[in-house]
PDB file of C-alpha atoms in Angstrom:
ATOM      1  CA  UNK A 314       0.000   0.000   0.000  1.00 66.00           C
ATOM      2  CA  UNK A 315       1.404   3.402  -0.966  1.00 79.00           C
ATOM      3  CA  UNK A 316       2.177   5.828   1.834  1.00 93.00           C
ATOM      4  CA  UNK A 317       1.323   9.487   2.188  1.00 97.00           C
ATOM      5  CA  UNK A 318       2.692  11.517  -0.703  1.00 97.00           C
ATOM      6  CA  UNK A 319       3.450  15.225  -0.719  1.00 98.00           C
ATOM      7  CA  UNK A 320       4.340  17.532  -3.571  1.00 97.00           C
ATOM      8  CA  UNK A 321       6.501  19.370  -4.165  1.00 97.00           C
ATOM      9  CA  UNK A 322       9.302  18.103  -1.925  1.00 97.00           C
ATOM     10  CA  UNK A 323      11.244  21.340  -2.002  1.00 97.00           C
ATOM     11  CA  UNK A 324      10.175  24.895  -2.656  1.00 97.00           C
ATOM     12  CA  UNK A 325      11.897  28.265  -2.583  1.00 98.00           C
ATOM     13  CA  UNK A 326       9.727  31.353  -2.475  1.00 98.00           C
ATOM     14  CA  UNK A 327      10.194  35.048  -1.954  1.00 98.00           C
ATOM     15  CA  UNK A 328       8.694  37.028   0.927  1.00 98.00           C
ATOM     16  CA  UNK A 329       5.199  38.247   0.035  1.00 98.00           C
ATOM     17  CA  UNK A 330       4.443  35.432  -2.405  1.00 98.00           C
ATOM     18  CA  UNK A 331       1.934  32.665  -1.805  1.00 98.00           C
ATOM     19  CA  UNK A 332       2.389  28.918  -1.990  1.00 98.00           C
ATOM     20  CA  UNK A 333       0.196  25.832  -2.323  1.00 98.00           C
ATOM     21  CA  UNK A 334       1.287  22.438  -1.031  1.00 98.00           C
ATOM     22  CA  UNK A 335      -0.409  19.166  -1.906  1.00 98.00           C
ATOM     23  CA  UNK A 336      -0.961  15.937   0.015  1.00 98.00           C
ATOM     24  CA  UNK A 337      -2.394  12.582  -1.030  1.00 97.00           C
ATOM     25  CA  UNK A 338      -3.324  10.364   1.934  1.00 96.00           C
ATOM     26  CA  UNK A 339      -3.032   6.622   2.184  1.00 95.00           C
ATOM     27  CA  UNK A 340      -5.806   4.948   0.231  1.00 92.00           C
ATOM     28  CA  UNK A 341      -8.889   4.592   2.428  1.00 89.00           C
ATOM     29  CA  UNK A 342      -7.824   7.248   4.931  1.00 90.00           C
ATOM     30  CA  UNK A 343     -10.313  10.099   5.115  1.00 90.00           C
ATOM     31  CA  UNK A 344      -8.633  12.277   7.735  1.00 92.00           C
ATOM     32  CA  UNK A 345      -5.724  14.523   6.749  1.00 96.00           C
ATOM     33  CA  UNK A 346      -3.762  16.710   9.159  1.00 96.00           C
ATOM     34  CA  UNK A 347      -1.076  19.313   8.488  1.00 98.00           C
ATOM     35  CA  UNK A 348       1.838  20.190  10.732  1.00 98.00           C
ATOM     36  CA  UNK A 349       4.675  22.705  10.606  1.00 98.00           C
ATOM     37  CA  UNK A 350       8.089  21.594  11.847  1.00 97.00           C
ATOM     38  CA  UNK A 351      10.851  24.059  12.731  1.00 96.00           C
ATOM     39  CA  UNK A 352      14.019  23.612  14.803  1.00 92.00           C
ATOM     40  CA  UNK A 353      12.797  26.091  17.403  1.00 90.00           C
ATOM     41  CA  UNK A 354       9.132  25.134  17.790  1.00 93.00           C
ATOM     42  CA  UNK A 355       9.194  21.474  16.815  1.00 94.00           C
ATOM     43  CA  UNK A 356       6.065  19.946  15.305  1.00 96.00           C
ATOM     44  CA  UNK A 357       3.011  22.178  15.549  1.00 97.00           C
ATOM     45  CA  UNK A 358      -0.511  21.341  14.406  1.00 97.00           C
ATOM     46  CA  UNK A 359      -1.976  23.502  11.634  1.00 97.00           C
ATOM     47  CA  UNK A 360      -5.376  21.937  10.825  1.00 95.00           C
ATOM     48  CA  UNK A 361      -7.234  18.702  10.184  1.00 95.00           C
ATOM     49  CA  UNK A 362      -9.785  17.771   7.548  1.00 95.00           C
ATOM     50  CA  UNK A 363     -12.259  14.926   7.390  1.00 93.00           C
ATOM     51  CA  UNK A 364     -14.688  14.420   4.538  1.00 91.00           C
ATOM     52  CA  UNK A 365     -13.902  17.870   3.135  1.00 94.00           C
ATOM     53  CA  UNK A 366     -14.652  19.607   6.460  1.00 95.00           C
ATOM     54  CA  UNK A 367     -12.119  21.324   8.690  1.00 94.00           C
ATOM     55  CA  UNK A 368     -12.627  19.855  12.143  1.00 92.00           C
ATOM     56  CA  UNK A 369      -9.708  21.371  14.006  1.00 90.00           C
ATOM     57  CA  UNK A 370      -7.421  24.356  13.572  1.00 94.00           C
ATOM     58  CA  UNK A 371      -4.199  25.172  15.358  1.00 94.00           C
ATOM     59  CA  UNK A 372      -2.958  28.522  16.548  1.00 94.00           C
ATOM     60  CA  UNK A 373      -1.713  29.933  13.244  1.00 96.00           C
ATOM     61  CA  UNK A 374      -2.637  33.187  11.489  1.00 96.00           C
ATOM     62  CA  UNK A 375      -5.315  33.308   8.808  1.00 96.00           C
ATOM     63  CA  UNK A 376      -2.607  33.361   6.110  1.00 97.00           C
ATOM     64  CA  UNK A 377      -2.531  29.591   6.559  1.00 98.00           C
ATOM     65  CA  UNK A 378      -5.501  27.850   5.006  1.00 97.00           C
ATOM     66  CA  UNK A 379      -6.367  24.475   3.622  1.00 97.00           C
ATOM     67  CA  UNK A 380      -8.980  22.390   1.934  1.00 97.00           C
ATOM     68  CA  UNK A 381      -9.804  18.766   1.224  1.00 97.00           C
ATOM     69  CA  UNK A 382     -11.286  17.319  -1.917  1.00 96.00           C
ATOM     70  CA  UNK A 383     -13.836  14.536  -2.322  1.00 95.00           C
ATOM     71  CA  UNK A 384     -11.042  12.021  -3.016  1.00 93.00           C
ATOM     72  CA  UNK A 385      -9.473  12.956   0.370  1.00 94.00           C
ATOM     73  CA  UNK A 386      -6.529  14.729  -1.235  1.00 97.00           C
ATOM     74  CA  UNK A 387      -5.690  17.935   0.576  1.00 98.00           C
ATOM     75  CA  UNK A 388      -3.964  21.208  -0.126  1.00 98.00           C
ATOM     76  CA  UNK A 389      -2.665  23.894   2.160  1.00 98.00           C
ATOM     77  CA  UNK A 390      -2.039  27.457   1.134  1.00 98.00           C
ATOM     78  CA  UNK A 391       0.121  30.102   2.733  1.00 98.00           C
ATOM     79  CA  UNK A 392      -0.384  33.646   1.520  1.00 96.00           C
ATOM     80  CA  UNK A 393       1.880  36.667   1.956  1.00 97.00           C
ATOM     81  CA  UNK A 394       4.867  34.546   2.919  1.00 98.00           C
ATOM     82  CA  UNK A 395       7.148  35.680   5.728  1.00 98.00           C
ATOM     83  CA  UNK A 396      10.724  34.604   6.466  1.00 97.00           C
ATOM     84  CA  UNK A 397       9.447  32.789   9.558  1.00 96.00           C
ATOM     85  CA  UNK A 398       7.308  30.519   7.405  1.00 98.00           C
ATOM     86  CA  UNK A 399      10.435  28.626   6.337  1.00 98.00           C
ATOM     87  CA  UNK A 400       9.857  25.128   7.661  1.00 97.00           C
ATOM     88  CA  UNK A 401       9.159  21.500   6.867  1.00 98.00           C
ATOM     89  CA  UNK A 402       5.426  21.117   6.238  1.00 98.00           C
ATOM     90  CA  UNK A 403       4.167  17.650   7.025  1.00 98.00           C
ATOM     91  CA  UNK A 404       0.929  16.018   6.058  1.00 98.00           C
ATOM     92  CA  UNK A 405      -0.447  13.035   7.924  1.00 97.00           C
ATOM     93  CA  UNK A 406      -3.331  10.718   7.215  1.00 95.00           C
ATOM     94  CA  UNK A 407      -5.191   8.861   9.926  1.00 90.00           C
ATOM     95  CA  UNK A 408      -7.312   5.788  10.307  1.00 83.00           C
ATOM     96  CA  UNK A 409      -9.452   4.615  13.182  1.00 78.00           C
ATOM     97  CA  UNK A 410      -9.779   0.861  13.340  1.00 73.00           C
ATOM     98  CA  UNK A 411     -11.015  -1.639  15.868  1.00 71.00           C
ATOM     99  CA  UNK A 412      -7.396  -1.895  16.978  1.00 67.00           C
ATOM    100  CA  UNK A 413      -7.022   1.799  17.627  1.00 75.00           C
ATOM    101  CA  UNK A 414      -5.810   4.978  16.011  1.00 81.00           C
ATOM    102  CA  UNK A 415      -2.746   5.465  13.823  1.00 87.00           C
ATOM    103  CA  UNK A 416      -1.437   8.541  12.089  1.00 92.00           C
ATOM    104  CA  UNK A 417       1.095   8.257   9.258  1.00 95.00           C
ATOM    105  CA  UNK A 418       3.218  11.101   7.980  1.00 97.00           C
ATOM    106  CA  UNK A 419       4.421  11.924   4.509  1.00 97.00           C
ATOM    107  CA  UNK A 420       7.978  12.946   3.643  1.00 97.00           C
ATOM    108  CA  UNK A 421       7.168  16.649   3.934  1.00 97.00           C
ATOM    109  CA  UNK A 422       7.638  19.730   1.795  1.00 98.00           C
ATOM    110  CA  UNK A 423      10.683  21.817   2.669  1.00 97.00           C
ATOM    111  CA  UNK A 424       9.697  25.479   2.160  1.00 98.00           C
ATOM    112  CA  UNK A 425      12.376  28.136   2.149  1.00 98.00           C
ATOM    113  CA  UNK A 426      11.315  31.785   2.118  1.00 98.00           C
ATOM    114  CA  UNK A 427      13.968  34.316   1.084  1.00 97.00           C
TER     115      UNK A 427
ATOM    116  CA  UNK B 921      -3.201  22.788  27.991  1.00 88.00           C
ATOM    117  CA  UNK B 922      -1.838  19.451  26.801  1.00 92.00           C
ATOM    118  CA  UNK B 923       1.930  19.233  27.123  1.00 95.00           C
ATOM    119  CA  UNK B 924       4.712  16.750  26.346  1.00 98.00           C
ATOM    120  CA  UNK B 925       8.284  16.886  27.659  1.00 98.00           C
ATOM    121  CA  UNK B 926      10.953  14.502  26.417  1.00 98.00           C
ATOM    122  CA  UNK B 927      14.276  13.747  28.053  1.00 97.00           C
ATOM    123  CA  UNK B 928      17.106  13.694  27.485  1.00 97.00           C
ATOM    124  CA  UNK B 929      17.356  16.103  24.533  1.00 97.00           C
ATOM    125  CA  UNK B 930      20.255  14.081  23.138  1.00 98.00           C
ATOM    126  CA  UNK B 931      21.713  10.687  23.986  1.00 98.00           C
ATOM    127  CA  UNK B 932      24.866   9.072  22.687  1.00 98.00           C
ATOM    128  CA  UNK B 933      25.350   5.320  23.214  1.00 97.00           C
ATOM    129  CA  UNK B 934      27.774   2.653  22.152  1.00 98.00           C
ATOM    130  CA  UNK B 935      26.452  -0.131  19.959  1.00 97.00           C
ATOM    131  CA  UNK B 936      24.858  -2.745  22.216  1.00 97.00           C
ATOM    132  CA  UNK B 937      24.428  -0.358  25.168  1.00 97.00           C
ATOM    133  CA  UNK B 938      20.738  -0.459  26.203  1.00 98.00           C
ATOM    134  CA  UNK B 939      18.947   2.628  27.515  1.00 98.00           C
ATOM    135  CA  UNK B 940      15.561   4.358  27.842  1.00 98.00           C
ATOM    136  CA  UNK B 941      14.029   7.566  26.558  1.00 98.00           C
ATOM    137  CA  UNK B 942      11.454   9.368  28.675  1.00 98.00           C
ATOM    138  CA  UNK B 943       8.247  11.142  27.680  1.00 98.00           C
ATOM    139  CA  UNK B 944       6.319  12.979  30.405  1.00 98.00           C
ATOM    140  CA  UNK B 945       2.881  14.264  29.552  1.00 98.00           C
ATOM    141  CA  UNK B 946      -0.129  16.148  30.821  1.00 96.00           C
ATOM    142  CA  UNK B 947      -3.361  15.784  28.904  1.00 94.00           C
ATOM    143  CA  UNK B 948      -7.009  16.432  29.651  1.00 90.00           C
ATOM    144  CA  UNK B 949      -8.001  12.866  28.803  1.00 91.00           C
ATOM    145  CA  UNK B 950      -5.597  10.553  27.021  1.00 94.00           C
ATOM    146  CA  UNK B 951      -6.878   9.003  23.840  1.00 92.00           C
ATOM    147  CA  UNK B 952      -3.455   7.788  22.772  1.00 94.00           C
ATOM    148  CA  UNK B 953       0.276   8.279  23.212  1.00 97.00           C
ATOM    149  CA  UNK B 954       2.340   7.970  20.057  1.00 97.00           C
ATOM    150  CA  UNK B 955       5.991   7.254  19.373  1.00 98.00           C
ATOM    151  CA  UNK B 956       7.654   8.158  16.090  1.00 98.00           C
ATOM    152  CA  UNK B 957      11.143   7.891  14.670  1.00 98.00           C
ATOM    153  CA  UNK B 958      12.395  10.680  12.422  1.00 98.00           C
ATOM    154  CA  UNK B 959      15.510  10.593  10.275  1.00 97.00           C
ATOM    155  CA  UNK B 960      17.072  13.872   9.058  1.00 93.00           C
ATOM    156  CA  UNK B 961      15.122  15.438   6.188  1.00 90.00           C
ATOM    157  CA  UNK B 962      12.311  12.867   6.384  1.00 94.00           C
ATOM    158  CA  UNK B 963       8.831  12.681   7.812  1.00 96.00           C
ATOM    159  CA  UNK B 964       8.207  10.938  11.142  1.00 97.00           C
ATOM    160  CA  UNK B 965       7.824   7.168  10.908  1.00 96.00           C
ATOM    161  CA  UNK B 966       5.050   5.681  13.047  1.00 94.00           C
ATOM    162  CA  UNK B 967       6.239   3.222  15.697  1.00 95.00           C
ATOM    163  CA  UNK B 968       3.550   2.686  18.371  1.00 92.00           C
ATOM    164  CA  UNK B 969       0.287   3.914  19.822  1.00 94.00           C
ATOM    165  CA  UNK B 970      -0.337   3.207  23.520  1.00 95.00           C
ATOM    166  CA  UNK B 971      -3.784   3.709  25.008  1.00 94.00           C
ATOM    167  CA  UNK B 972      -3.849   2.875  28.701  1.00 94.00           C
ATOM    168  CA  UNK B 973      -1.520   2.700  31.701  1.00 95.00           C
ATOM    169  CA  UNK B 974       0.279  -0.606  31.903  1.00 96.00           C
ATOM    170  CA  UNK B 975       0.230  -1.204  28.174  1.00 96.00           C
ATOM    171  CA  UNK B 976       3.446  -2.298  26.456  1.00 97.00           C
ATOM    172  CA  UNK B 977       4.302  -2.691  22.765  1.00 96.00           C
ATOM    173  CA  UNK B 978       7.430  -4.036  21.095  1.00 97.00           C
ATOM    174  CA  UNK B 979       9.034  -3.753  17.698  1.00 94.00           C
ATOM    175  CA  UNK B 980      12.435  -5.274  17.062  1.00 95.00           C
ATOM    176  CA  UNK B 981      14.814  -3.661  19.605  1.00 97.00           C
ATOM    177  CA  UNK B 982      12.232  -1.125  20.807  1.00 98.00           C
ATOM    178  CA  UNK B 983       9.708  -1.489  23.618  1.00 98.00           C
ATOM    179  CA  UNK B 984       7.315   1.259  24.649  1.00 98.00           C
ATOM    180  CA  UNK B 985       5.576   1.369  28.030  1.00 98.00           C
ATOM    181  CA  UNK B 986       2.944   3.691  29.452  1.00 97.00           C
ATOM    182  CA  UNK B 987       1.994   4.948  32.915  1.00 96.00           C
ATOM    183  CA  UNK B 988      -0.525   7.611  33.868  1.00 94.00           C
ATOM    184  CA  UNK B 989       2.122  10.347  33.704  1.00 95.00           C
ATOM    185  CA  UNK B 990       4.876   9.149  31.383  1.00 97.00           C
ATOM    186  CA  UNK B 991       5.996   6.753  28.716  1.00 98.00           C
ATOM    187  CA  UNK B 992       9.340   5.113  28.200  1.00 98.00           C
ATOM    188  CA  UNK B 993      10.902   3.919  24.992  1.00 98.00           C
ATOM    189  CA  UNK B 994      13.383   1.204  25.870  1.00 98.00           C
ATOM    190  CA  UNK B 995      16.023   0.356  23.307  1.00 98.00           C
ATOM    191  CA  UNK B 996      17.808  -2.944  23.767  1.00 98.00           C
ATOM    192  CA  UNK B 997      21.239  -3.660  22.254  1.00 97.00           C
ATOM    193  CA  UNK B 998      20.963  -0.784  19.776  1.00 97.00           C
ATOM    194  CA  UNK B 999      22.685  -0.705  16.414  1.00 97.00           C
ATOM    195  CA  UNK B1000      23.999   2.330  14.494  1.00 97.00           C
ATOM    196  CA  UNK B1001      20.917   2.219  12.237  1.00 97.00           C
ATOM    197  CA  UNK B1002      18.780   3.027  15.291  1.00 98.00           C
ATOM    198  CA  UNK B1003      20.296   6.519  15.293  1.00 98.00           C
ATOM    199  CA  UNK B1004      17.459   9.011  14.767  1.00 98.00           C
ATOM    200  CA  UNK B1005      15.285  11.517  16.590  1.00 98.00           C
ATOM    201  CA  UNK B1006      12.502   9.854  18.559  1.00 98.00           C
ATOM    202  CA  UNK B1007       9.323  11.858  18.973  1.00 98.00           C
ATOM    203  CA  UNK B1008       6.552  11.371  21.509  1.00 98.00           C
ATOM    204  CA  UNK B1009       3.058  12.829  21.071  1.00 97.00           C
ATOM    205  CA  UNK B1010      -0.303  12.708  22.855  1.00 96.00           C
ATOM    206  CA  UNK B1011      -3.835  12.958  21.598  1.00 94.00           C
ATOM    207  CA  UNK B1012      -6.692  13.976  23.851  1.00 92.00           C
ATOM    208  CA  UNK B1013     -10.204  12.621  23.574  1.00 89.00           C
ATOM    209  CA  UNK B1014     -12.281  14.773  21.241  1.00 84.00           C
ATOM    210  CA  UNK B1015      -9.207  16.246  19.534  1.00 86.00           C
ATOM    211  CA  UNK B1016      -7.780  15.335  16.194  1.00 85.00           C
ATOM    212  CA  UNK B1017      -4.390  16.969  16.710  1.00 91.00           C
ATOM    213  CA  UNK B1018      -1.298  15.369  18.153  1.00 94.00           C
ATOM    214  CA  UNK B1019       0.746  17.438  20.614  1.00 96.00           C
ATOM    215  CA  UNK B1020       4.435  16.638  20.190  1.00 97.00           C
ATOM    216  CA  UNK B1021       7.440  16.840  22.450  1.00 97.00           C
ATOM    217  CA  UNK B1022      10.726  18.282  21.207  1.00 97.00           C
ATOM    218  CA  UNK B1023      12.218  14.843  20.641  1.00 97.00           C
ATOM    219  CA  UNK B1024      15.298  12.935  21.777  1.00 98.00           C
ATOM    220  CA  UNK B1025      18.197  12.805  19.333  1.00 98.00           C
ATOM    221  CA  UNK B1026      19.724   9.338  19.679  1.00 98.00           C
ATOM    222  CA  UNK B1027      23.169   8.509  18.310  1.00 98.00           C
ATOM    223  CA  UNK B1028      24.534   4.967  18.362  1.00 98.00           C
ATOM    224  CA  UNK B1029      28.275   4.727  17.833  1.00 97.00           C
ATOM    225  CA  UNK B1030      29.715   1.525  16.306  1.00 95.00           C
TER     226      UNK B1030
END
């Protein structure tokens, strides 16, 4: 079974631009979460989508937004990029089974803002 | 507010030298405690989910245990390929997000 895929893997943008990152979850997983990872703050939750609805949002400014499509694929958008937005952006897909709950991460998109 | 603290921040061991990593947590109601392994430049790799105090899970040289306040990741006779950052996270009931600790950077010298 294919894992979580994220595109692009690397991105360099200029301050003030906007960026869209894409995530395809594991087949059959309907929940997709996004996290930002930086050396200083570690892994921080951005938002989570299930069946095209945002169920949870972390403490990030409104410049960070996302959406989920009917095939469970998800995108996140960051507008008006700032230098501090440079980070590894991770997508994770989740599944609840009779055995419990598991969340699997993709390889991430490394965003550099100059 | 849910919180996770991992210790030590970094640990250097000789190949074959067993040790434990600690994850202390506070959470409103624990749905699950998660352990991940992360290699440089890669996404976290899922290892275990623990659900209740007293639960233990094993995978190769790794064993995770859970109490009401902390979790331990025991590594037995480690090999250089076990070098990575190990992340602990908690999920509260009713929440979708995982709250992560800062991780323990483990280095195994041959």
